[in-house]
Amino acid sequence: MTDQATAAESGTPDISGKPTSASRTTLSHIMTHNDTNLLGTVHGGVIMKLVDDAAGAVAGRHSGGPAVTASMDEMVFLEPVRVGDLVHVKAQVNWTGRSSMEIGVRVLAERWNESTPATHVGSAYLVFAAVDADGKPRRVPPVLPETDRDRRRYQEAEIRRTHRLARRREIRELRERRAAEGYED
């Protein structure tokens, strides 16, 4: 049975896919003293907010409407960010499910007054869920990888999703076993 036939039987119309480039975006922000921690470098939370903002824009663009952060699988900080750094947060859809999307984010920093290449300072993977006006999940278009890099990111996202679901299942089963044994959490 084709996907269109399955969609027709379930009462949901088939959604045309969108290429990766259709929603890819870059958010840039210059870091100031307001963004720093006690060590004089930029707070990780400030970078995480920029990551979430860029990923949210990509998720909304790809899904054609509201999308909410469901999880952040991983946030890796590779180098510190300093006051005066111009930070570029590049985000794109790596993978899509029925109503969820994995957004990959790459964080780069460069000195605002130098013409040296930007440094890769962090990476993150977030999962967003598309929602309707009532906050209920809604379908998203499939992402159509365009390049070999996009296809690699799609495959890696599927691996992360498998691990995420397995981890969630194992934790639920452990909690159920502990509850059956009389443990209170």
mmCIF file of C-alpha atoms in Angstrom:
data_model
loop_
_atom_site.group_PDB
_atom_site.id
_atom_site.type_symbol
_atom_site.label_atom_id
_atom_site.label_comp_id
_atom_site.label_asym_id
_atom_site.label_seq_id
_atom_site.Cartn_x
_atom_site.Cartn_y
_atom_site.Cartn_z
ATOM 1 C CA MET A 1 0.000 0.000 0.000
ATOM 2 C CA THR A 2 1.348 3.465 -0.844
ATOM 3 C CA ASP A 3 1.813 6.264 1.668
ATOM 4 C CA GLN A 4 -0.911 8.221 -0.134
ATOM 5 C CA ALA A 5 -3.339 5.300 0.163
ATOM 6 C CA THR A 6 -2.513 4.932 3.867
ATOM 7 C CA ALA A 7 -3.018 8.671 4.388
ATOM 8 C CA ALA A 8 -6.331 8.573 2.517
ATOM 9 C CA GLU A 9 -7.579 5.652 4.632
ATOM 10 C CA SER A 10 -6.592 7.360 7.894
ATOM 11 C CA GLY A 11 -8.400 10.543 6.878
ATOM 12 C CA THR A 12 -5.243 12.645 6.857
ATOM 13 C CA PRO A 13 -4.059 14.196 3.622
ATOM 14 C CA ASP A 14 -0.582 13.438 2.345
ATOM 15 C CA ILE A 15 1.868 16.237 3.105
ATOM 16 C CA SER A 16 4.459 17.160 0.486
ATOM 17 C CA GLY A 17 8.045 17.041 1.671
ATOM 18 C CA LYS A 18 10.285 20.080 2.028
ATOM 19 C CA PRO A 19 13.987 20.220 1.206
ATOM 20 C CA THR A 20 16.444 20.796 4.025
ATOM 21 C CA SER A 21 17.360 24.202 2.613
ATOM 22 C CA ALA A 22 13.764 25.484 2.854
ATOM 23 C CA SER A 23 13.991 26.078 6.598
ATOM 24 C CA ARG A 24 17.734 26.281 7.281
ATOM 25 C CA THR A 25 18.610 29.457 9.167
ATOM 26 C CA THR A 26 21.405 31.359 10.903
ATOM 27 C CA LEU A 27 20.931 33.541 13.964
ATOM 28 C CA SER A 28 23.790 35.926 14.804
ATOM 29 C CA HIS A 29 24.309 37.786 18.067
ATOM 30 C CA ILE A 30 27.182 39.794 19.544
ATOM 31 C CA MET A 31 28.058 38.844 23.113
ATOM 32 C CA THR A 32 28.159 41.612 25.732
ATOM 33 C CA HIS A 33 29.023 41.898 29.432
ATOM 34 C CA ASN A 34 25.364 41.130 30.230
ATOM 35 C CA ASP A 35 25.944 37.609 28.866
ATOM 36 C CA THR A 36 28.918 36.670 31.051
ATOM 37 C CA ASN A 37 29.397 34.441 34.077
ATOM 38 C CA LEU A 38 31.783 34.932 37.020
ATOM 39 C CA LEU A 39 34.672 33.597 34.922
ATOM 40 C CA GLY A 40 34.208 36.358 32.341
ATOM 41 C CA THR A 41 33.048 34.011 29.601
ATOM 42 C CA VAL A 42 29.545 33.759 28.174
ATOM 43 C CA HIS A 43 27.037 31.716 30.206
ATOM 44 C CA GLY A 44 26.261 28.329 28.697
ATOM 45 C CA GLY A 45 22.598 29.169 29.259
ATOM 46 C CA VAL A 46 22.885 32.232 27.015
ATOM 47 C CA ILE A 47 24.240 30.032 24.226
ATOM 48 C CA MET A 48 21.531 27.426 24.904
ATOM 49 C CA LYS A 49 18.827 30.106 24.574
ATOM 50 C CA LEU A 50 20.238 31.160 21.194
ATOM 51 C CA VAL A 51 20.337 27.484 20.168
ATOM 52 C CA ASP A 52 16.701 27.000 21.198
ATOM 53 C CA ASP A 53 15.656 30.219 19.411
ATOM 54 C CA ALA A 54 17.340 29.211 16.142
ATOM 55 C CA ALA A 55 16.032 25.639 16.353
ATOM 56 C CA GLY A 56 12.531 26.933 17.082
ATOM 57 C CA ALA A 57 12.623 29.186 14.030
ATOM 58 C CA VAL A 58 13.679 26.252 11.851
ATOM 59 C CA ALA A 59 10.993 23.976 13.333
ATOM 60 C CA GLY A 60 8.302 26.607 12.779
ATOM 61 C CA ARG A 61 9.438 27.260 9.221
ATOM 62 C CA HIS A 62 9.591 23.576 8.341
ATOM 63 C CA SER A 63 6.277 22.648 9.946
ATOM 64 C CA GLY A 64 4.467 25.768 8.762
ATOM 65 C CA GLY A 65 3.266 26.755 12.209
ATOM 66 C CA PRO A 66 3.891 26.531 15.932
ATOM 67 C CA ALA A 67 6.370 23.997 17.283
ATOM 68 C CA VAL A 68 7.558 23.466 20.832
ATOM 69 C CA THR A 69 10.812 22.135 22.263
ATOM 70 C CA ALA A 70 10.284 18.508 23.275
ATOM 71 C CA SER A 71 13.855 17.661 24.268
ATOM 72 C CA MET A 72 17.476 18.578 23.924
ATOM 73 C CA ASP A 73 19.385 15.362 23.333
ATOM 74 C CA GLU A 74 22.809 16.820 23.545
ATOM 75 C CA MET A 75 24.547 20.166 23.945
ATOM 76 C CA VAL A 76 28.310 20.109 23.581
ATOM 77 C CA PHE A 77 30.446 23.146 24.433
ATOM 78 C CA LEU A 78 33.798 22.903 22.666
ATOM 79 C CA GLU A 79 35.353 26.322 23.317
ATOM 80 C CA PRO A 80 34.480 29.265 25.578
ATOM 81 C CA VAL A 81 32.705 32.271 24.081
ATOM 82 C CA ARG A 82 33.901 35.719 25.151
ATOM 83 C CA VAL A 83 32.530 39.235 25.346
ATOM 84 C CA GLY A 84 32.894 40.773 21.901
ATOM 85 C CA ASP A 85 32.450 37.486 20.074
ATOM 86 C CA LEU A 86 29.986 37.485 17.214
ATOM 87 C CA VAL A 87 28.136 34.189 17.613
ATOM 88 C CA HIS A 88 26.464 32.501 14.647
ATOM 89 C CA VAL A 89 23.935 29.772 15.402
ATOM 90 C CA LYS A 90 23.259 27.652 12.302
ATOM 91 C CA ALA A 91 20.280 25.306 12.411
ATOM 92 C CA GLN A 92 18.520 22.872 10.086
ATOM 93 C CA VAL A 93 16.026 20.025 10.165
ATOM 94 C CA ASN A 94 17.915 16.721 10.227
ATOM 95 C CA TRP A 95 14.975 14.305 10.467
ATOM 96 C CA THR A 96 11.190 14.315 10.667
ATOM 97 C CA GLY A 97 8.635 11.929 12.069
ATOM 98 C CA ARG A 98 4.873 12.236 12.118
ATOM 99 C CA SER A 99 4.756 15.380 14.292
ATOM 100 C CA SER A 100 8.337 15.642 15.529
ATOM 101 C CA MET A 101 11.507 17.055 14.018
ATOM 102 C CA GLU A 102 15.140 16.769 15.023
ATOM 103 C CA ILE A 103 16.933 20.070 14.569
ATOM 104 C CA GLY A 104 20.719 20.065 14.388
ATOM 105 C CA VAL A 105 22.493 23.218 15.551
ATOM 106 C CA ARG A 106 26.100 24.314 15.073
ATOM 107 C CA VAL A 107 27.451 27.286 17.049
ATOM 108 C CA LEU A 108 30.331 29.345 15.646
ATOM 109 C CA ALA A 109 32.112 32.357 17.166
ATOM 110 C CA GLU A 110 34.408 34.989 15.744
ATOM 111 C CA ARG A 111 35.875 38.187 17.119
ATOM 112 C CA TRP A 112 33.697 41.130 16.144
ATOM 113 C CA ASN A 113 36.692 43.210 15.011
ATOM 114 C CA GLU A 114 38.866 40.603 13.300
ATOM 115 C CA SER A 115 38.642 38.932 9.932
ATOM 116 C CA THR A 116 39.754 35.496 11.097
ATOM 117 C CA PRO A 117 37.663 32.406 10.407
ATOM 118 C CA ALA A 118 34.912 31.559 12.867
ATOM 119 C CA THR A 119 35.605 28.796 15.419
ATOM 120 C CA HIS A 120 33.190 25.902 16.032
ATOM 121 C CA VAL A 121 32.317 26.400 19.715
ATOM 122 C CA GLY A 122 29.334 24.095 20.211
ATOM 123 C CA SER A 123 26.737 21.719 18.786
ATOM 124 C CA ALA A 124 23.288 20.589 19.835
ATOM 125 C CA TYR A 125 20.442 18.301 18.814
ATOM 126 C CA LEU A 126 16.894 19.272 19.756
ATOM 127 C CA VAL A 127 13.570 17.594 19.136
ATOM 128 C CA PHE A 128 10.576 19.813 18.423
ATOM 129 C CA ALA A 129 6.936 18.817 18.178
ATOM 130 C CA ALA A 130 4.580 20.670 15.854
ATOM 131 C CA VAL A 131 1.367 21.669 17.615
ATOM 132 C CA ASP A 132 -1.989 23.099 16.618
ATOM 133 C CA ALA A 133 -3.862 25.984 18.282
ATOM 134 C CA ASP A 134 -4.973 23.640 21.083
ATOM 135 C CA GLY A 135 -1.448 22.390 21.742
ATOM 136 C CA LYS A 136 -2.157 18.991 20.188
ATOM 137 C CA PRO A 137 0.422 17.345 17.901
ATOM 138 C CA ARG A 138 0.014 18.010 14.188
ATOM 139 C CA ARG A 139 1.667 16.417 11.172
ATOM 140 C CA VAL A 140 4.830 17.849 9.673
ATOM 141 C CA PRO A 141 6.121 17.594 6.122
ATOM 142 C CA PRO A 142 8.858 15.010 5.621
ATOM 143 C CA VAL A 143 12.313 16.541 5.267
ATOM 144 C CA LEU A 144 13.991 15.887 1.919
ATOM 145 C CA PRO A 145 17.782 15.729 2.374
ATOM 146 C CA GLU A 146 19.535 17.423 -0.539
ATOM 147 C CA THR A 147 23.236 16.717 -0.074
ATOM 148 C CA ASP A 148 25.404 13.842 1.119
ATOM 149 C CA ARG A 149 25.904 15.776 4.365
ATOM 150 C CA ASP A 150 22.104 16.128 4.762
ATOM 151 C CA ARG A 151 21.672 12.392 4.157
ATOM 152 C CA ARG A 152 24.377 11.590 6.752
ATOM 153 C CA ARG A 153 22.657 13.891 9.277
ATOM 154 C CA TYR A 154 19.328 12.178 8.574
ATOM 155 C CA GLN A 155 20.846 8.735 9.217
ATOM 156 C CA GLU A 156 22.577 9.897 12.399
ATOM 157 C CA ALA A 157 19.294 11.448 13.598
ATOM 158 C CA GLU A 158 17.554 8.097 13.142
ATOM 159 C CA ILE A 159 20.222 6.482 15.347
ATOM 160 C CA ARG A 160 19.730 9.158 18.032
ATOM 161 C CA ARG A 161 15.950 8.642 17.863
ATOM 162 C CA THR A 162 16.333 4.867 18.299
ATOM 163 C CA HIS A 163 18.565 5.424 21.342
ATOM 164 C CA ARG A 164 16.235 8.078 22.776
ATOM 165 C CA LEU A 165 13.194 5.782 22.501
ATOM 166 C CA ALA A 166 15.091 2.779 23.922
ATOM 167 C CA ARG A 167 16.349 4.846 26.866
ATOM 168 C CA ARG A 168 12.826 6.139 27.579
ATOM 169 C CA ARG A 169 11.395 2.593 27.408
ATOM 170 C CA GLU A 170 14.080 1.134 29.715
ATOM 171 C CA ILE A 171 13.555 3.882 32.300
ATOM 172 C CA ARG A 172 9.772 3.385 32.233
ATOM 173 C CA GLU A 173 10.215 -0.380 32.679
ATOM 174 C CA LEU A 174 12.636 0.135 35.583
ATOM 175 C CA ARG A 175 10.204 2.479 37.319
ATOM 176 C CA GLU A 176 7.358 -0.003 36.810
ATOM 177 C CA ARG A 177 9.472 -2.835 38.295
ATOM 178 C CA ARG A 178 10.448 -0.669 41.275
ATOM 179 C CA ALA A 179 6.810 0.309 41.860
ATOM 180 C CA ALA A 180 5.765 -3.365 41.711
ATOM 181 C CA GLU A 181 8.456 -4.129 44.307
ATOM 182 C CA GLY A 182 7.001 -1.449 46.610
ATOM 183 C CA TYR A 183 9.615 1.264 46.154
ATOM 184 C CA GLU A 184 8.390 4.849 46.222
ATOM 185 C CA ASP A 185 10.233 7.419 44.170
#
